Amino acid sequence: VLFDASIAVDKSKFRTCQQGSFCRRYRQYISKIGSSDFVHEVDPSSVSVSKNAVHAKIKQVHDAAVKPLNLGLRFYKDSVDGNCGIVRMQVDEDQPLHPRFRLQEGDVVMKDPE
């Protein structure tokens, strides 16, 4: 004898996509960008390079009102043969609502190259 397990589920106890704020915002976001290949791009005028780091702004292609994000790439030498073997990427807001967790020197990457 087989029983249909779906009749035992009370669907009113589960939220629908329309009831979830994340789902609504995501659907609005998808409708804005359409079927574009790229949603974000690096602002070429914001690129800066220091000895082992590259910094730039990432802007949203379809909505100039959205604040750009900060992109940081830091390059490190590995401790085995001294080649550039590690890249740490960070993407963050200019003024986040809450301070973000930052890995400190000595976690995985031992220290900045001199």
mmCIF file with all atom_site columns, N, CA and C in Angstrom, residues 2-72:
data_model
loop_
_atom_site.group_PDB
_atom_site.id
_atom_site.type_symbol
_atom_site.label_atom_id
_atom_site.label_alt_id
_atom_site.label_comp_id
_atom_site.label_asym_id
_atom_site.label_entity_id
_atom_site.label_seq_id
_atom_site.pdbx_PDB_ins_code
_atom_site.Cartn_x
_atom_site.Cartn_y
_atom_site.Cartn_z
_atom_site.occupancy
_atom_site.B_iso_or_equiv
_atom_site.pdbx_formal_charge
_atom_site.auth_seq_id
_atom_site.auth_comp_id
_atom_site.auth_asym_id
_atom_site.auth_atom_id
_atom_site.pdbx_PDB_model_num
ATOM 1   N N  . LEU A 1 2  ? 0.649  2.163  -0.922  1.00 0.00 ? 2  LEU A N  1
ATOM 2   C CA . LEU A 1 2  ? 1.410  3.407  -1.017  1.00 0.00 ? 2  LEU A CA 1
ATOM 3   C C  . LEU A 1 2  ? 0.545  4.571  -0.580  1.00 0.00 ? 2  LEU A C  1
ATOM 4   N N  . PHE A 1 3  ? 1.120  5.459  0.179   1.00 0.00 ? 3  PHE A N  1
ATOM 5   C CA . PHE A 1 3  ? 0.417  6.659  0.618   1.00 0.00 ? 3  PHE A CA 1
ATOM 6   C C  . PHE A 1 3  ? 1.084  7.878  0.001   1.00 0.00 ? 3  PHE A C  1
ATOM 7   N N  . ASP A 1 4  ? 0.303  8.853  -0.345  1.00 0.00 ? 4  ASP A N  1
ATOM 8   C CA . ASP A 1 4  ? 0.829  10.104 -0.890  1.00 0.00 ? 4  ASP A CA 1
ATOM 9   C C  . ASP A 1 4  ? 1.206  11.009 0.271   1.00 0.00 ? 4  ASP A C  1
ATOM 10  N N  . ALA A 1 5  ? 2.508  11.236 0.466   1.00 0.00 ? 5  ALA A N  1
ATOM 11  C CA . ALA A 1 5  ? 2.993  12.017 1.608   1.00 0.00 ? 5  ALA A CA 1
ATOM 12  C C  . ALA A 1 5  ? 2.643  13.496 1.481   1.00 0.00 ? 5  ALA A C  1
ATOM 13  N N  . SER A 1 6  ? 2.360  13.966 0.294   1.00 0.00 ? 6  SER A N  1
ATOM 14  C CA . SER A 1 6  ? 2.109  15.389 0.121   1.00 0.00 ? 6  SER A CA 1
ATOM 15  C C  . SER A 1 6  ? 0.780  15.832 0.726   1.00 0.00 ? 6  SER A C  1
ATOM 16  N N  . ILE A 1 7  ? -0.133 14.945 0.943   1.00 0.00 ? 7  ILE A N  1
ATOM 17  C CA . ILE A 1 7  ? -1.401 15.352 1.539   1.00 0.00 ? 7  ILE A CA 1
ATOM 18  C C  . ILE A 1 7  ? -1.256 15.606 3.036   1.00 0.00 ? 7  ILE A C  1
ATOM 19  N N  . ALA A 1 8  ? -0.162 15.181 3.622   1.00 0.00 ? 8  ALA A N  1
ATOM 20  C CA . ALA A 1 8  ? 0.055  15.372 5.055   1.00 0.00 ? 8  ALA A CA 1
ATOM 21  C C  . ALA A 1 8  ? 0.734  16.698 5.366   1.00 0.00 ? 8  ALA A C  1
ATOM 22  N N  . VAL A 1 9  ? 1.117  17.475 4.358   1.00 0.00 ? 9  VAL A N  1
ATOM 23  C CA . VAL A 1 9  ? 1.833  18.732 4.566   1.00 0.00 ? 9  VAL A CA 1
ATOM 24  C C  . VAL A 1 9  ? 0.836  19.886 4.583   1.00 0.00 ? 9  VAL A C  1
ATOM 25  N N  . ASP A 1 10 ? 0.912  20.716 5.597   1.00 0.00 ? 10 ASP A N  1
ATOM 26  C CA . ASP A 1 10 ? 0.071  21.904 5.686   1.00 0.00 ? 10 ASP A CA 1
ATOM 27  C C  . ASP A 1 10 ? 0.826  23.054 5.024   1.00 0.00 ? 10 ASP A C  1
ATOM 28  N N  . LYS A 1 11 ? 0.515  23.356 3.783   1.00 0.00 ? 11 LYS A N  1
ATOM 29  C CA . LYS A 1 11 ? 1.252  24.362 3.013   1.00 0.00 ? 11 LYS A CA 1
ATOM 30  C C  . LYS A 1 11 ? 1.082  25.769 3.566   1.00 0.00 ? 11 LYS A C  1
ATOM 31  N N  . SER A 1 12 ? 0.087  26.013 4.385   1.00 0.00 ? 12 SER A N  1
ATOM 32  C CA . SER A 1 12 ? -0.111 27.350 4.952   1.00 0.00 ? 12 SER A CA 1
ATOM 33  C C  . SER A 1 12 ? 0.972  27.694 5.975   1.00 0.00 ? 12 SER A C  1
ATOM 34  N N  . LYS A 1 13 ? 1.726  26.706 6.427   1.00 0.00 ? 13 LYS A N  1
ATOM 35  C CA . LYS A 1 13 ? 2.782  26.950 7.412   1.00 0.00 ? 13 LYS A CA 1
ATOM 36  C C  . LYS A 1 13 ? 4.110  27.350 6.763   1.00 0.00 ? 13 LYS A C  1
ATOM 37  N N  . PHE A 1 14 ? 4.161  27.353 5.445   1.00 0.00 ? 14 PHE A N  1
ATOM 38  C CA . PHE A 1 14 ? 5.371  27.722 4.724   1.00 0.00 ? 14 PHE A CA 1
ATOM 39  C C  . PHE A 1 14 ? 5.162  29.055 4.026   1.00 0.00 ? 14 PHE A C  1
ATOM 40  N N  . ARG A 1 15 ? 6.229  29.853 3.992   1.00 0.00 ? 15 ARG A N  1
ATOM 41  C CA . ARG A 1 15 ? 6.136  31.148 3.304   1.00 0.00 ? 15 ARG A CA 1
ATOM 42  C C  . ARG A 1 15 ? 6.282  30.955 1.806   1.00 0.00 ? 15 ARG A C  1
ATOM 43  N N  . THR A 1 16 ? 5.603  31.820 1.074   1.00 0.00 ? 16 THR A N  1
ATOM 44  C CA . THR A 1 16 ? 5.770  31.833 -0.377  1.00 0.00 ? 16 THR A CA 1
ATOM 45  C C  . THR A 1 16 ? 6.857  32.839 -0.713  1.00 0.00 ? 16 THR A C  1
ATOM 46  N N  . CYS A 1 17 ? 7.258  32.869 -1.954  1.00 0.00 ? 17 CYS A N  1
ATOM 47  C CA . CYS A 1 17 ? 8.288  33.814 -2.382  1.00 0.00 ? 17 CYS A CA 1
ATOM 48  C C  . CYS A 1 17 ? 7.812  35.254 -2.191  1.00 0.00 ? 17 CYS A C  1
ATOM 49  N N  . GLN A 1 18 ? 6.551  35.533 -2.414  1.00 0.00 ? 18 GLN A N  1
ATOM 50  C CA . GLN A 1 18 ? 6.024  36.881 -2.252  1.00 0.00 ? 18 GLN A CA 1
ATOM 51  C C  . GLN A 1 18 ? 6.049  37.338 -0.795  1.00 0.00 ? 18 GLN A C  1
ATOM 52  N N  . GLN A 1 19 ? 6.086  36.421 0.137   1.00 0.00 ? 19 GLN A N  1
ATOM 53  C CA . GLN A 1 19 ? 6.113  36.781 1.548   1.00 0.00 ? 19 GLN A CA 1
ATOM 54  C C  . GLN A 1 19 ? 7.529  37.010 2.064   1.00 0.00 ? 19 GLN A C  1
ATOM 55  N N  . GLY A 1 20 ? 8.522  36.612 1.320   1.00 0.00 ? 20 GLY A N  1
ATOM 56  C CA . GLY A 1 20 ? 9.919  36.777 1.739   1.00 0.00 ? 20 GLY A CA 1
ATOM 57  C C  . GLY A 1 20 ? 10.526 38.013 1.099   1.00 0.00 ? 20 GLY A C  1
ATOM 58  N N  . SER A 1 21 ? 11.091 38.903 1.913   1.00 0.00 ? 21 SER A N  1
ATOM 59  C CA . SER A 1 21 ? 11.642 40.152 1.377   1.00 0.00 ? 21 SER A CA 1
ATOM 60  C C  . SER A 1 21 ? 12.829 39.900 0.453   1.00 0.00 ? 21 SER A C  1
ATOM 61  N N  . PHE A 1 22 ? 13.677 38.927 0.773   1.00 0.00 ? 22 PHE A N  1
ATOM 62  C CA . PHE A 1 22 ? 14.814 38.645 -0.095  1.00 0.00 ? 22 PHE A CA 1
ATOM 63  C C  . PHE A 1 22 ? 14.348 38.232 -1.487  1.00 0.00 ? 22 PHE A C  1
ATOM 64  N N  . CYS A 1 23 ? 13.359 37.359 -1.532  1.00 0.00 ? 23 CYS A N  1
ATOM 65  C CA . CYS A 1 23 ? 12.863 36.873 -2.814  1.00 0.00 ? 23 CYS A CA 1
ATOM 66  C C  . CYS A 1 23 ? 12.268 38.015 -3.641  1.00 0.00 ? 23 CYS A C  1
ATOM 67  N N  . ARG A 1 24 ? 11.506 38.885 -3.003  1.00 0.00 ? 24 ARG A N  1
ATOM 68  C CA . ARG A 1 24 ? 10.914 40.026 -3.724  1.00 0.00 ? 24 ARG A CA 1
ATOM 69  C C  . ARG A 1 24 ? 12.001 40.938 -4.274  1.00 0.00 ? 24 ARG A C  1
ATOM 70  N N  . ARG A 1 25 ? 12.995 41.251 -3.429  1.00 0.00 ? 25 ARG A N  1
ATOM 71  C CA . ARG A 1 25 ? 14.076 42.127 -3.890  1.00 0.00 ? 25 ARG A CA 1
ATOM 72  C C  . ARG A 1 25 ? 14.856 41.473 -5.018  1.00 0.00 ? 25 ARG A C  1
ATOM 73  N N  . TYR A 1 26 ? 15.106 40.180 -4.922  1.00 0.00 ? 26 TYR A N  1
ATOM 74  C CA . TYR A 1 26 ? 15.854 39.481 -5.969  1.00 0.00 ? 26 TYR A CA 1
ATOM 75  C C  . TYR A 1 26 ? 15.077 39.484 -7.289  1.00 0.00 ? 26 TYR A C  1
ATOM 76  N N  . ARG A 1 27 ? 13.793 39.254 -7.228  1.00 0.00 ? 27 ARG A N  1
ATOM 77  C CA . ARG A 1 27 ? 12.988 39.282 -8.457  1.00 0.00 ? 27 ARG A CA 1
ATOM 78  C C  . ARG A 1 27 ? 12.969 40.675 -9.077  1.00 0.00 ? 27 ARG A C  1
ATOM 79  N N  . GLN A 1 28 ? 12.912 41.731 -8.259  1.00 0.00 ? 28 GLN A N  1
ATOM 80  C CA . GLN A 1 28 ? 12.976 43.094 -8.787  1.00 0.00 ? 28 GLN A CA 1
ATOM 81  C C  . GLN A 1 28 ? 14.338 43.345 -9.438  1.00 0.00 ? 28 GLN A C  1
ATOM 82  N N  . TYR A 1 29 ? 15.382 42.865 -8.802  1.00 0.00 ? 29 TYR A N  1
ATOM 83  C CA . TYR A 1 29 ? 16.735 43.027 -9.324  1.00 0.00 ? 29 TYR A CA 1
ATOM 84  C C  . TYR A 1 29 ? 16.876 42.337 -10.678 1.00 0.00 ? 29 TYR A C  1
ATOM 85  N N  . ILE A 1 30 ? 16.379 41.117 -10.774 1.00 0.00 ? 30 ILE A N  1
ATOM 86  C CA . ILE A 1 30 ? 16.465 40.366 -12.030 1.00 0.00 ? 30 ILE A CA 1
ATOM 87  C C  . ILE A 1 30 ? 15.674 41.064 -13.133 1.00 0.00 ? 30 ILE A C  1
ATOM 88  N N  . SER A 1 31 ? 14.532 41.634 -12.800 1.00 0.00 ? 31 SER A N  1
ATOM 89  C CA . SER A 1 31 ? 13.741 42.321 -13.826 1.00 0.00 ? 31 SER A CA 1
ATOM 90  C C  . SER A 1 31 ? 14.464 43.571 -14.319 1.00 0.00 ? 31 SER A C  1
ATOM 91  N N  . LYS A 1 32 ? 15.285 44.215 -13.471 1.00 0.00 ? 32 LYS A N  1
ATOM 92  C CA . LYS A 1 32 ? 16.048 45.400 -13.885 1.00 0.00 ? 32 LYS A CA 1
ATOM 93  C C  . LYS A 1 32 ? 17.165 45.040 -14.851 1.00 0.00 ? 32 LYS A C  1
ATOM 94  N N  . ILE A 1 33 ? 17.875 43.969 -14.548 1.00 0.00 ? 33 ILE A N  1
ATOM 95  C CA . ILE A 1 33 ? 19.056 43.664 -15.358 1.00 0.00 ? 33 ILE A CA 1
ATOM 96  C C  . ILE A 1 33 ? 18.729 42.905 -16.625 1.00 0.00 ? 33 ILE A C  1
ATOM 97  N N  . GLY A 1 34 ? 17.568 42.286 -16.691 1.00 0.00 ? 34 GLY A N  1
ATOM 98  C CA . GLY A 1 34 ? 17.179 41.563 -17.895 1.00 0.00 ? 34 GLY A CA 1
ATOM 99  C C  . GLY A 1 34 ? 18.100 40.393 -18.162 1.00 0.00 ? 34 GLY A C  1
ATOM 100 N N  . SER A 1 35 ? 18.434 40.190 -19.413 1.00 0.00 ? 35 SER A N  1
ATOM 101 C CA . SER A 1 35 ? 19.268 39.046 -19.791 1.00 0.00 ? 35 SER A CA 1
ATOM 102 C C  . SER A 1 35 ? 20.677 39.484 -20.172 1.00 0.00 ? 35 SER A C  1
ATOM 103 N N  . SER A 1 36 ? 21.151 40.549 -19.566 1.00 0.00 ? 36 SER A N  1
ATOM 104 C CA . SER A 1 36 ? 22.475 41.071 -19.856 1.00 0.00 ? 36 SER A CA 1
ATOM 105 C C  . SER A 1 36 ? 23.557 40.085 -19.421 1.00 0.00 ? 36 SER A C  1
ATOM 106 N N  . ASP A 1 37 ? 24.673 40.087 -20.148 1.00 0.00 ? 37 ASP A N  1
ATOM 107 C CA . ASP A 1 37 ? 25.785 39.219 -19.789 1.00 0.00 ? 37 ASP A CA 1
ATOM 108 C C  . ASP A 1 37 ? 26.509 39.722 -18.543 1.00 0.00 ? 37 ASP A C  1
ATOM 109 N N  . PHE A 1 38 ? 26.621 41.046 -18.399 1.00 0.00 ? 38 PHE A N  1
ATOM 110 C CA . PHE A 1 38 ? 27.372 41.628 -17.297 1.00 0.00 ? 38 PHE A CA 1
ATOM 111 C C  . PHE A 1 38 ? 26.483 42.547 -16.484 1.00 0.00 ? 38 PHE A C  1
ATOM 112 N N  . VAL A 1 39 ? 26.593 42.438 -15.184 1.00 0.00 ? 39 VAL A N  1
ATOM 113 C CA . VAL A 1 39 ? 25.809 43.264 -14.274 1.00 0.00 ? 39 VAL A CA 1
ATOM 114 C C  . VAL A 1 39 ? 26.697 44.330 -13.640 1.00 0.00 ? 39 VAL A C  1
ATOM 115 N N  . HIS A 1 40 ? 27.950 44.006 -13.407 1.00 0.00 ? 40 HIS A N  1
ATOM 116 C CA . HIS A 1 40 ? 28.904 44.925 -12.790 1.00 0.00 ? 40 HIS A CA 1
ATOM 117 C C  . HIS A 1 40 ? 30.115 45.086 -13.692 1.00 0.00 ? 40 HIS A C  1
ATOM 118 N N  . GLU A 1 41 ? 30.797 46.235 -13.530 1.00 0.00 ? 41 GLU A N  1
ATOM 119 C CA . GLU A 1 41 ? 32.042 46.451 -14.264 1.00 0.00 ? 41 GLU A CA 1
ATOM 120 C C  . GLU A 1 41 ? 32.977 47.302 -13.418 1.00 0.00 ? 41 GLU A C  1
ATOM 121 N N  . VAL A 1 42 ? 34.257 47.165 -13.688 1.00 0.00 ? 42 VAL A N  1
ATOM 122 C CA . VAL A 1 42 ? 35.259 47.957 -12.996 1.00 0.00 ? 42 VAL A CA 1
ATOM 123 C C  . VAL A 1 42 ? 35.299 49.329 -13.645 1.00 0.00 ? 42 VAL A C  1
ATOM 124 N N  . ASP A 1 43 ? 35.263 50.370 -12.819 1.00 0.00 ? 43 ASP A N  1
ATOM 125 C CA . ASP A 1 43 ? 35.386 51.743 -13.307 1.00 0.00 ? 43 ASP A CA 1
ATOM 126 C C  . ASP A 1 43 ? 36.865 51.987 -13.612 1.00 0.00 ? 43 ASP A C  1
ATOM 127 N N  . PRO A 1 44 ? 37.243 52.104 -14.894 1.00 0.00 ? 44 PRO A N  1
ATOM 128 C CA . PRO A 1 44 ? 38.665 52.230 -15.243 1.00 0.00 ? 44 PRO A CA 1
ATOM 129 C C  . PRO A 1 44 ? 39.340 53.453 -14.622 1.00 0.00 ? 44 PRO A C  1
ATOM 130 N N  . SER A 1 45 ? 38.592 54.529 -14.389 1.00 0.00 ? 45 SER A N  1
ATOM 131 C CA . SER A 1 45 ? 39.193 55.742 -13.826 1.00 0.00 ? 45 SER A CA 1
ATOM 132 C C  . SER A 1 45 ? 39.525 55.586 -12.341 1.00 0.00 ? 45 SER A C  1
ATOM 133 N N  . SER A 1 46 ? 39.030 54.522 -11.704 1.00 0.00 ? 46 SER A N  1
ATOM 134 C CA . SER A 1 46 ? 39.252 54.345 -10.272 1.00 0.00 ? 46 SER A CA 1
ATOM 135 C C  . SER A 1 46 ? 40.382 53.373 -9.948  1.00 0.00 ? 46 SER A C  1
ATOM 136 N N  . VAL A 1 47 ? 40.994 52.789 -10.940 1.00 0.00 ? 47 VAL A N  1
ATOM 137 C CA . VAL A 1 47 ? 42.028 51.770 -10.707 1.00 0.00 ? 47 VAL A CA 1
ATOM 138 C C  . VAL A 1 47 ? 43.315 52.426 -10.200 1.00 0.00 ? 47 VAL A C  1
ATOM 139 N N  . SER A 1 48 ? 43.816 51.896 -9.093  1.00 0.00 ? 48 SER A N  1
ATOM 140 C CA . SER A 1 48 ? 45.108 52.357 -8.571  1.00 0.00 ? 48 SER A CA 1
ATOM 141 C C  . SER A 1 48 ? 45.943 51.125 -8.211  1.00 0.00 ? 48 SER A C  1
ATOM 142 N N  . VAL A 1 49 ? 47.251 51.257 -8.385  1.00 0.00 ? 49 VAL A N  1
ATOM 143 C CA . VAL A 1 49 ? 48.163 50.142 -8.147  1.00 0.00 ? 49 VAL A CA 1
ATOM 144 C C  . VAL A 1 49 ? 49.254 50.597 -7.181  1.00 0.00 ? 49 VAL A C  1
ATOM 145 N N  . SER A 1 50 ? 49.497 49.790 -6.155  1.00 0.00 ? 50 SER A N  1
ATOM 146 C CA . SER A 1 50 ? 50.635 50.019 -5.276  1.00 0.00 ? 50 SER A CA 1
ATOM 147 C C  . SER A 1 50 ? 51.553 48.815 -5.429  1.00 0.00 ? 50 SER A C  1
ATOM 148 N N  . LYS A 1 51 ? 52.546 48.670 -4.570  1.00 0.00 ? 51 LYS A N  1
ATOM 149 C CA . LYS A 1 51 ? 53.548 47.627 -4.810  1.00 0.00 ? 51 LYS A CA 1
ATOM 150 C C  . LYS A 1 51 ? 52.977 46.213 -4.891  1.00 0.00 ? 51 LYS A C  1
ATOM 151 N N  . ASN A 1 52 ? 52.018 45.860 -4.056  1.00 0.00 ? 52 ASN A N  1
ATOM 152 C CA . ASN A 1 52 ? 51.470 44.505 -4.137  1.00 0.00 ? 52 ASN A CA 1
ATOM 153 C C  . ASN A 1 52 ? 49.945 44.495 -4.113  1.00 0.00 ? 52 ASN A C  1
ATOM 154 N N  . ALA A 1 53 ? 49.324 45.639 -4.448  1.00 0.00 ? 53 ALA A N  1
ATOM 155 C CA . ALA A 1 53 ? 47.864 45.708 -4.370  1.00 0.00 ? 53 ALA A CA 1
ATOM 156 C C  . ALA A 1 53 ? 47.271 46.497 -5.535  1.00 0.00 ? 53 ALA A C  1
ATOM 157 N N  . VAL A 1 54 ? 46.064 46.124 -5.892  1.00 0.00 ? 54 VAL A N  1
ATOM 158 C CA . VAL A 1 54 ? 45.288 46.848 -6.900  1.00 0.00 ? 54 VAL A CA 1
ATOM 159 C C  . VAL A 1 54 ? 43.954 47.194 -6.253  1.00 0.00 ? 54 VAL A C  1
ATOM 160 N N  . HIS A 1 55 ? 43.542 48.460 -6.382  1.00 0.00 ? 55 HIS A N  1
ATOM 161 C CA . HIS A 1 55 ? 42.260 48.902 -5.841  1.00 0.00 ? 55 HIS A CA 1
ATOM 162 C C  . HIS A 1 55 ? 41.448 49.526 -6.966  1.00 0.00 ? 55 HIS A C  1
ATOM 163 N N  . ALA A 1 56 ? 40.134 49.330 -6.922  1.00 0.00 ? 56 ALA A N  1
ATOM 164 C CA . ALA A 1 56 ? 39.250 49.898 -7.941  1.00 0.00 ? 56 ALA A CA 1
ATOM 165 C C  . ALA A 1 56 ? 37.835 49.958 -7.391  1.00 0.00 ? 56 ALA A C  1
ATOM 166 N N  . LYS A 1 57 ? 36.964 50.621 -8.129  1.00 0.00 ? 57 LYS A N  1
ATOM 167 C CA . LYS A 1 57 ? 35.535 50.668 -7.815  1.00 0.00 ? 57 LYS A CA 1
ATOM 168 C C  . LYS A 1 57 ? 34.801 49.771 -8.794  1.00 0.00 ? 57 LYS A C  1
ATOM 169 N N  . ILE A 1 58 ? 33.819 49.036 -8.270  1.00 0.00 ? 58 ILE A N  1
ATOM 170 C CA . ILE A 1 58 ? 32.962 48.204 -9.115  1.00 0.00 ? 58 ILE A CA 1
ATOM 171 C C  . ILE A 1 58 ? 31.603 48.876 -9.162  1.00 0.00 ? 58 ILE A C  1
ATOM 172 N N  . LYS A 1 59 ? 31.146 49.204 -10.355 1.00 0.00 ? 59 LYS A N  1
ATOM 173 C CA . LYS A 1 59 ? 29.842 49.861 -10.463 1.00 0.00 ? 59 LYS A CA 1
ATOM 174 C C  . LYS A 1 59 ? 28.840 48.943 -11.144 1.00 0.00 ? 59 LYS A C  1
ATOM 175 N N  . GLN A 1 60 ? 27.579 49.197 -10.860 1.00 0.00 ? 60 GLN A N  1
ATOM 176 C CA . GLN A 1 60 ? 26.518 48.414 -11.471 1.00 0.00 ? 60 GLN A CA 1
ATOM 177 C C  . GLN A 1 60 ? 26.205 49.014 -12.840 1.00 0.00 ? 60 GLN A C  1
ATOM 178 N N  . VAL A 1 61 ? 26.139 48.187 -13.848 1.00 0.00 ? 61 VAL A N  1
ATOM 179 C CA . VAL A 1 61 ? 25.968 48.637 -15.219 1.00 0.00 ? 61 VAL A CA 1
ATOM 180 C C  . VAL A 1 61 ? 24.583 49.231 -15.454 1.00 0.00 ? 61 VAL A C  1
ATOM 181 N N  . HIS A 1 62 ? 23.543 48.644 -14.870 1.00 0.00 ? 62 HIS A N  1
ATOM 182 C CA . HIS A 1 62 ? 22.167 49.005 -15.203 1.00 0.00 ? 62 HIS A CA 1
ATOM 183 C C  . HIS A 1 62 ? 21.555 50.064 -14.295 1.00 0.00 ? 62 HIS A C  1
ATOM 184 N N  . ASP A 1 63 ? 22.228 50.445 -13.225 1.00 0.00 ? 63 ASP A N  1
ATOM 185 C CA . ASP A 1 63 ? 21.637 51.396 -12.291 1.00 0.00 ? 63 ASP A CA 1
ATOM 186 C C  . ASP A 1 63 ? 22.739 52.255 -11.687 1.00 0.00 ? 63 ASP A C  1
ATOM 187 N N  . ALA A 1 64 ? 22.899 53.461 -12.226 1.00 0.00 ? 64 ALA A N  1
ATOM 188 C CA . ALA A 1 64 ? 23.955 54.362 -11.758 1.00 0.00 ? 64 ALA A CA 1
ATOM 189 C C  . ALA A 1 64 ? 23.683 54.881 -10.354 1.00 0.00 ? 64 ALA A C  1
ATOM 190 N N  . ALA A 1 65 ? 22.456 54.760 -9.872  1.00 0.00 ? 65 ALA A N  1
ATOM 191 C CA . ALA A 1 65 ? 22.107 55.236 -8.531  1.00 0.00 ? 65 ALA A CA 1
ATOM 192 C C  . ALA A 1 65 ? 22.669 54.326 -7.440  1.00 0.00 ? 65 ALA A C  1
ATOM 193 N N  . VAL A 1 66 ? 23.013 53.094 -7.786  1.00 0.00 ? 66 VAL A N  1
ATOM 194 C CA . VAL A 1 66 ? 23.567 52.155 -6.807  1.00 0.00 ? 66 VAL A CA 1
ATOM 195 C C  . VAL A 1 66 ? 25.014 52.553 -6.521  1.00 0.00 ? 66 VAL A C  1
ATOM 196 N N  . LYS A 1 67 ? 25.345 52.669 -5.237  1.00 0.00 ? 67 LYS A N  1
ATOM 197 C CA . LYS A 1 67 ? 26.699 53.062 -4.855  1.00 0.00 ? 67 LYS A CA 1
ATOM 198 C C  . LYS A 1 67 ? 27.702 52.009 -5.309  1.00 0.00 ? 67 LYS A C  1
ATOM 199 N N  . PRO A 1 68 ? 28.845 52.453 -5.837  1.00 0.00 ? 68 PRO A N  1
ATOM 200 C CA . PRO A 1 68 ? 29.854 51.471 -6.248  1.00 0.00 ? 68 PRO A CA 1
ATOM 201 C C  . PRO A 1 68 ? 30.463 50.755 -5.053  1.00 0.00 ? 68 PRO A C  1
ATOM 202 N N  . LEU A 1 69 ? 30.996 49.590 -5.316  1.00 0.00 ? 69 LEU A N  1
ATOM 203 C CA . LEU A 1 69 ? 31.670 48.786 -4.295  1.00 0.00 ? 69 LEU A CA 1
ATOM 204 C C  . LEU A 1 69 ? 33.177 48.951 -4.443  1.00 0.00 ? 69 LEU A C  1
ATOM 205 N N  . ASN A 1 70 ? 33.896 48.765 -3.360  1.00 0.00 ? 70 ASN A N  1
ATOM 206 C CA . ASN A 1 70 ? 35.362 48.818 -3.387  1.00 0.00 ? 70 ASN A CA 1
ATOM 207 C C  . ASN A 1 70 ? 35.910 47.427 -3.656  1.00 0.00 ? 70 ASN A C  1
ATOM 208 N N  . LEU A 1 71 ? 36.825 47.347 -4.598  1.00 0.00 ? 71 LEU A N  1
ATOM 209 C CA . LEU A 1 71 ? 37.498 46.088 -4.918  1.00 0.00 ? 71 LEU A CA 1
ATOM 210 C C  . LEU A 1 71 ? 38.952 46.221 -4.518  1.00 0.00 ? 71 LEU A C  1
ATOM 211 N N  . GLY A 1 72 ? 39.464 45.235 -3.823  1.00 0.00 ? 72 GLY A N  1
ATOM 212 C CA . GLY A 1 72 ? 40.871 45.208 -3.470  1.00 0.00 ? 72 GLY A CA 1
ATOM 213 C C  . GLY A 1 72 ? 41.466 43.854 -3.800  1.00 0.00 ? 72 GLY A C  1
#
